[in-house]
mmCIF file of C-alpha atoms in Angstrom:
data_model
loop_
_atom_site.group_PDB
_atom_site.id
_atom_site.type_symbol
_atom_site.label_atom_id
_atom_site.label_comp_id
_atom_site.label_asym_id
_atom_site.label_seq_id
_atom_site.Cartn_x
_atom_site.Cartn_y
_atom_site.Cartn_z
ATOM 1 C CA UNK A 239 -34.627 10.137 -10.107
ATOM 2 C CA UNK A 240 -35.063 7.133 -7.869
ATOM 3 C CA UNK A 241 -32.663 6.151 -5.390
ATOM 4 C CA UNK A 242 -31.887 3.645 -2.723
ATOM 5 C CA UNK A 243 -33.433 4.895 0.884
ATOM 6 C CA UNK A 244 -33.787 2.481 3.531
ATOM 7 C CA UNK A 245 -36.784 2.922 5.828
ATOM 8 C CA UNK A 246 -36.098 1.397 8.923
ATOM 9 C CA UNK A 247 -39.488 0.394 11.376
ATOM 10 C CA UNK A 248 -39.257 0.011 14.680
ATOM 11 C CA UNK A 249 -36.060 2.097 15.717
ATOM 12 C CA UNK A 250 -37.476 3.820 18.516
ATOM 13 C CA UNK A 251 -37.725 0.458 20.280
ATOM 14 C CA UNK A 252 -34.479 -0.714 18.853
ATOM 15 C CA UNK A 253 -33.181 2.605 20.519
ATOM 16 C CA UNK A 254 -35.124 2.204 24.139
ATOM 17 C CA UNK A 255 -33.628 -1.715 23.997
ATOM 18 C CA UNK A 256 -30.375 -0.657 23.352
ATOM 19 C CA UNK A 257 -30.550 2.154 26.314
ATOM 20 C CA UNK A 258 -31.541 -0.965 29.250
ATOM 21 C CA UNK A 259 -28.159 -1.911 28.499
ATOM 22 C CA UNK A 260 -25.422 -0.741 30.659
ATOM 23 C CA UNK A 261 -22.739 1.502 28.418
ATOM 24 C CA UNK A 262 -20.107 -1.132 28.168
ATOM 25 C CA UNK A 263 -22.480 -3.490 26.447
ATOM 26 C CA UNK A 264 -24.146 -1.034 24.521
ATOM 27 C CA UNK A 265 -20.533 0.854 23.210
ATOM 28 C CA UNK A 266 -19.863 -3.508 22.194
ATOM 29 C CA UNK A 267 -22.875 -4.176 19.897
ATOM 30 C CA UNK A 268 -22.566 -0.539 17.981
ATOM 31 C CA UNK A 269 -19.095 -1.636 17.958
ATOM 32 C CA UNK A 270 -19.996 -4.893 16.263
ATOM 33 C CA UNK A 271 -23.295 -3.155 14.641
ATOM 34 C CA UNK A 272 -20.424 -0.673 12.403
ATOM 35 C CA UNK A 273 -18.303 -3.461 11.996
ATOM 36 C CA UNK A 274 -21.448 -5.345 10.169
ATOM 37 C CA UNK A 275 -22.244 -2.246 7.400
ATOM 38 C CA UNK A 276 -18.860 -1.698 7.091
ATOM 39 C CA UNK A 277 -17.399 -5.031 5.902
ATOM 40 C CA UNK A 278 -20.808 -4.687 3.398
ATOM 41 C CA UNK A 279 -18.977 -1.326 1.873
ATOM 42 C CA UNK A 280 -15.768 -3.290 1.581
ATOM 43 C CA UNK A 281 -16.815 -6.056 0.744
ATOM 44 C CA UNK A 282 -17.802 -4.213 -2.311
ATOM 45 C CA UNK A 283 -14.838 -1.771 -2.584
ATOM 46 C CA UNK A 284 -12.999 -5.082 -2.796
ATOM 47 C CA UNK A 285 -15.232 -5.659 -6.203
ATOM 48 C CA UNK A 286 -14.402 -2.195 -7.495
ATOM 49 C CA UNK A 287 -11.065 -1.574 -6.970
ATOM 50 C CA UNK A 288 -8.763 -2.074 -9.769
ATOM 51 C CA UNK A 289 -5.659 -3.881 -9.305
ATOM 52 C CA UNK A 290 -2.214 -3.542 -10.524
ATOM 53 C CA UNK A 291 -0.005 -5.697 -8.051
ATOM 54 C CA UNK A 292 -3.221 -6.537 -5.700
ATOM 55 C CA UNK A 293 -1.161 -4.811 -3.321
ATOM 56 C CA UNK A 294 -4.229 -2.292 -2.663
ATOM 57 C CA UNK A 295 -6.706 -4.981 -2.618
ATOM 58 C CA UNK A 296 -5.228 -6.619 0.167
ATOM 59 C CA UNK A 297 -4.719 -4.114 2.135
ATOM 60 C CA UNK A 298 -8.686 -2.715 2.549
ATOM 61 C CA UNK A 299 -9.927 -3.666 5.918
ATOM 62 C CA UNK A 300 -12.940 -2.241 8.710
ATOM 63 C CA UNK A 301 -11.735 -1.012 11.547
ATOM 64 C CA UNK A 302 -13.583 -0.326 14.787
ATOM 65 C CA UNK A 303 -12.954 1.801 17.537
ATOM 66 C CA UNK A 304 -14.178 3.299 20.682
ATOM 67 C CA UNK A 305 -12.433 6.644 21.484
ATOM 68 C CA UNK A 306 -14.284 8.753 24.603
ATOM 69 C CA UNK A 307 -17.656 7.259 24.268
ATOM 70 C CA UNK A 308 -17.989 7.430 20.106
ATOM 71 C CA UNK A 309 -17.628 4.455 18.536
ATOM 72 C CA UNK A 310 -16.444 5.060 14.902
ATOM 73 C CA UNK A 311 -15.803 1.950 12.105
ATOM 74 C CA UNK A 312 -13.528 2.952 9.340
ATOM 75 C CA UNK A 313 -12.478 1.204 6.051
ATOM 76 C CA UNK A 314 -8.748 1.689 5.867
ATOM 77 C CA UNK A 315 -5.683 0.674 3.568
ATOM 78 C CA UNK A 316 -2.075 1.155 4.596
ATOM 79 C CA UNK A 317 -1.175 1.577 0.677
ATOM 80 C CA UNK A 318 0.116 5.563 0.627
ATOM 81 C CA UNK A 319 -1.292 5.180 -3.175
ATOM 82 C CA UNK A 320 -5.030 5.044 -2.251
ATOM 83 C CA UNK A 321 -6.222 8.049 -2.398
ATOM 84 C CA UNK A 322 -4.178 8.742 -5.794
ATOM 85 C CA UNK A 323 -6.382 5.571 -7.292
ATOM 86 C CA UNK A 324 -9.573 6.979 -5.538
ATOM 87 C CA UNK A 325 -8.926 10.445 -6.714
ATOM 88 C CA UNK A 326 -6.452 10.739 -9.607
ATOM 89 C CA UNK A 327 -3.132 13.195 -10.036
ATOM 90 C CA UNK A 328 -2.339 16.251 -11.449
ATOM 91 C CA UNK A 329 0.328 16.533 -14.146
ATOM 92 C CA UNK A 330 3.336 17.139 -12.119
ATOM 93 C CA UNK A 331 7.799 16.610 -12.087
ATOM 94 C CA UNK A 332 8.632 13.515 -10.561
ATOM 95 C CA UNK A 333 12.426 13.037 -9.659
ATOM 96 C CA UNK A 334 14.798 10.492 -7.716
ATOM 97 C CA UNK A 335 15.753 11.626 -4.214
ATOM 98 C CA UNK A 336 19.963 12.410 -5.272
ATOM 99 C CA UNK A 337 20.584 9.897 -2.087
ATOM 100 C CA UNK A 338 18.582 7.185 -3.757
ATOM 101 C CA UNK A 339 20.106 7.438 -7.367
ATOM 102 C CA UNK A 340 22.713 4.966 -8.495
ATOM 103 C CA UNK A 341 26.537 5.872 -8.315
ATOM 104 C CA UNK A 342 29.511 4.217 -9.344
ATOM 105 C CA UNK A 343 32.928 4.201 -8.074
ATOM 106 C CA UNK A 344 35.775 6.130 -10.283
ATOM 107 C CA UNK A 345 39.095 6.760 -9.965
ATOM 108 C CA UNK A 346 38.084 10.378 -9.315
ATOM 109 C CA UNK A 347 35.532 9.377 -6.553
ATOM 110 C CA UNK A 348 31.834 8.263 -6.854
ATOM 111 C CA UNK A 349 29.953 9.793 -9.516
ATOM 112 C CA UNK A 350 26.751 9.839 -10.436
ATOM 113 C CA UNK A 351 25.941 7.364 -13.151
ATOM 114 C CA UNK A 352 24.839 8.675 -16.125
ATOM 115 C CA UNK A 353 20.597 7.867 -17.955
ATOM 116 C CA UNK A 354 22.464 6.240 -20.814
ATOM 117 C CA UNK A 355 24.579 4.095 -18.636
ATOM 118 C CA UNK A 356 21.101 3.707 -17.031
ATOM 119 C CA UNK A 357 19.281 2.925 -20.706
ATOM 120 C CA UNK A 358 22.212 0.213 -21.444
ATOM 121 C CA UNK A 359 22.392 -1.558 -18.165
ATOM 122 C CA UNK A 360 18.955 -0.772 -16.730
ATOM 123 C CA UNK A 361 20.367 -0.165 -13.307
ATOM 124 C CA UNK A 362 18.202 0.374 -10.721
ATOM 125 C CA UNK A 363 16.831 4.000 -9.300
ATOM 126 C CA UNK A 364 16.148 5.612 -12.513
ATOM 127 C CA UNK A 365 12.460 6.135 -13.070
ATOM 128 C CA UNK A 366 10.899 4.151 -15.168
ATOM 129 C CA UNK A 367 7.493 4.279 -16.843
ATOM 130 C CA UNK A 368 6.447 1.255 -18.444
ATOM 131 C CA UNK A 369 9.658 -0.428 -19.851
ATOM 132 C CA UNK A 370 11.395 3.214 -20.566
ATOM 133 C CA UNK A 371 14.178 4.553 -18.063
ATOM 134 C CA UNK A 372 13.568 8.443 -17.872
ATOM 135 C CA UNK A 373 16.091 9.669 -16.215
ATOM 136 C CA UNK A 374 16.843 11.268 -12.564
ATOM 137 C CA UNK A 375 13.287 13.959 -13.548
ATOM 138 C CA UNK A 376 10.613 13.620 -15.942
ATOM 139 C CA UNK A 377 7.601 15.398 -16.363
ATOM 140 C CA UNK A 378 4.468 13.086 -15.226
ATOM 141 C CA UNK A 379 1.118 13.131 -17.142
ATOM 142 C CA UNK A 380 -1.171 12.519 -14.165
ATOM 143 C CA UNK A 381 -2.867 9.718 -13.467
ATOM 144 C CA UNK A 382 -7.354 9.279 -13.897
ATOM 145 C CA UNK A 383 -9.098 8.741 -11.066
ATOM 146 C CA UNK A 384 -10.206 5.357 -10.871
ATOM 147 C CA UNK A 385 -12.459 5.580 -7.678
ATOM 148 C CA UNK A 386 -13.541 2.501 -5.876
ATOM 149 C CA UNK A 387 -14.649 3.869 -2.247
ATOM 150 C CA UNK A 388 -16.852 6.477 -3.011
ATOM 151 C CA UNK A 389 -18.898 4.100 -5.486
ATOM 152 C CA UNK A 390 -18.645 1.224 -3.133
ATOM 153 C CA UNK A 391 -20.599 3.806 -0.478
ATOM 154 C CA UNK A 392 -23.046 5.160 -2.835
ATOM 155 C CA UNK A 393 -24.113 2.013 -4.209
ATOM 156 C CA UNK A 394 -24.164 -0.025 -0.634
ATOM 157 C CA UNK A 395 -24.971 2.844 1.811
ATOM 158 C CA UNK A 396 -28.527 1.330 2.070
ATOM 159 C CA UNK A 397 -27.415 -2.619 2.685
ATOM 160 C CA UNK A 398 -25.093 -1.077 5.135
ATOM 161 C CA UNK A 399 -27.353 0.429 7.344
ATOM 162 C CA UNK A 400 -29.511 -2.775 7.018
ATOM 163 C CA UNK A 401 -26.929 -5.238 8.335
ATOM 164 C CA UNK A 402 -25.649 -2.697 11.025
ATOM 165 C CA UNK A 403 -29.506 -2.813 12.141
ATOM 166 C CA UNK A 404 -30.286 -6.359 11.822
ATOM 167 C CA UNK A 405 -27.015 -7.296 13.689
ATOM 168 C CA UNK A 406 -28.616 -5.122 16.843
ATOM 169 C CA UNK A 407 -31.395 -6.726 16.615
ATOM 170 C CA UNK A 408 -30.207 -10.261 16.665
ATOM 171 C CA UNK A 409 -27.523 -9.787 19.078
ATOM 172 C CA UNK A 410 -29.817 -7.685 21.520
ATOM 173 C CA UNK A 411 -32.287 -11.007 21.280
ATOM 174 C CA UNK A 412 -29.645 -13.643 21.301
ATOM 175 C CA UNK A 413 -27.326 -12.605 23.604
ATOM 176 C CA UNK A 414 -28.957 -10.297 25.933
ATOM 177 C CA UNK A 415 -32.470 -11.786 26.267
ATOM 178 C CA UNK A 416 -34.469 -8.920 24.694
ATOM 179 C CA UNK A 417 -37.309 -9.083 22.345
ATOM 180 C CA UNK A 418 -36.598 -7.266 18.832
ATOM 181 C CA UNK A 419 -40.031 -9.176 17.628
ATOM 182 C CA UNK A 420 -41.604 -5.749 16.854
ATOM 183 C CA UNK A 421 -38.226 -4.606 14.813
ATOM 184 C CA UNK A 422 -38.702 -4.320 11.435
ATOM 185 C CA UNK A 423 -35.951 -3.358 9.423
ATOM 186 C CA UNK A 424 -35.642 -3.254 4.921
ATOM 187 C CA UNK A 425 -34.079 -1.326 2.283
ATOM 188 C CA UNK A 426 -36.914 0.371 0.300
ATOM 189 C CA UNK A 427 -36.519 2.375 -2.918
ATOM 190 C CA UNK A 428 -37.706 5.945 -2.359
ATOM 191 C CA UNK A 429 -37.045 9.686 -3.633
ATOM 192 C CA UNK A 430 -34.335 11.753 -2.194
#
């Protein structure tokens, strides 16, 4: 089977440009190199994932860092849902916290309201799935995977790469005064 490879000329003078540089520098344009290939994986994770509120989509971003010499770019949500999307659930009991279910004020005290009261008056802090009120437990089905991040890196991993490279290459020239002339860098189709 064919797949995506990227064959990338001319890295062992990328490499012996990039080591003229003092560390500082050189930690900023692999900072800037990772943030290049990675807003090329989310920029397509964007395109794959499926949306329900958008609240998922919105939240996808690269992040860069620099911790003890390694600099590491990441493509991150803050949605705790993610990784259920990306990977799916088992069948498992779902239930409202006791705290968070509705009460109501009797005579006798506060009492827990009951899932028909719940049914008629569709009070909040009941589950509900789809436009039925189940109660203070129910039993949930799972959810299927619907995976957008893992896709998004298979089918990109090669552009990625690319733009991380070509972004050396044309800061190194623009901004530092080096010549990348004899760097060569393409995505090729190849065996793996």
């Amino acid at each position: 089977m064919a797949a995506a490879g990227v064959k990338v000329t001319g890295l062992k003078e990328l490499a012996l440009l990039m080591q003229q540089l003092p560390e500082k520098i050189e930690r900023n344009v692999m900072r800037g190199a990772l943030r290049a290939g990675a807003k090329v994986l989310e920029e397509e994770a964007l395109r794959r994932v499926p949306v329900d509120s958008g609240d998922l989509k919105k939240s996808l971003k690269v992040s860069t860092r620099n911790k003890q010499g390694t600099v590491t770019a990441r493509l991150i949500t803050n949605v705790f849902y993610a990784r259920w999307v990306e990977y799916g659930t088992g069948a498992h009991w779902i239930s409202v916290n006791p705290e968070d279910a509705p009460k109501r004020l009797t005579r006798g005290g506060v009492k827990a309201v009951s899932v028909a009261t719940l049914n008629d008056k569709a009070k909040s802090g009941s589950l509900k799935i789809g436009e039925n009120f189940a109660g203070a437990s129910t039993a949930h089905p799972g959810a299927k995977p619907q995976p957008f991040m893992r896709p998004a890196l298979d089918a990109k991993s090669g552009e990625a790469i690319v733009a991380a490279a070509e972004y050396m290459k044309k800061r190194l020239a623009s901004k530092h005064g080096l010549d990348t002339s004899d760097v060569s860098i393409r995505e090729e189709e190849g065996d793996e």
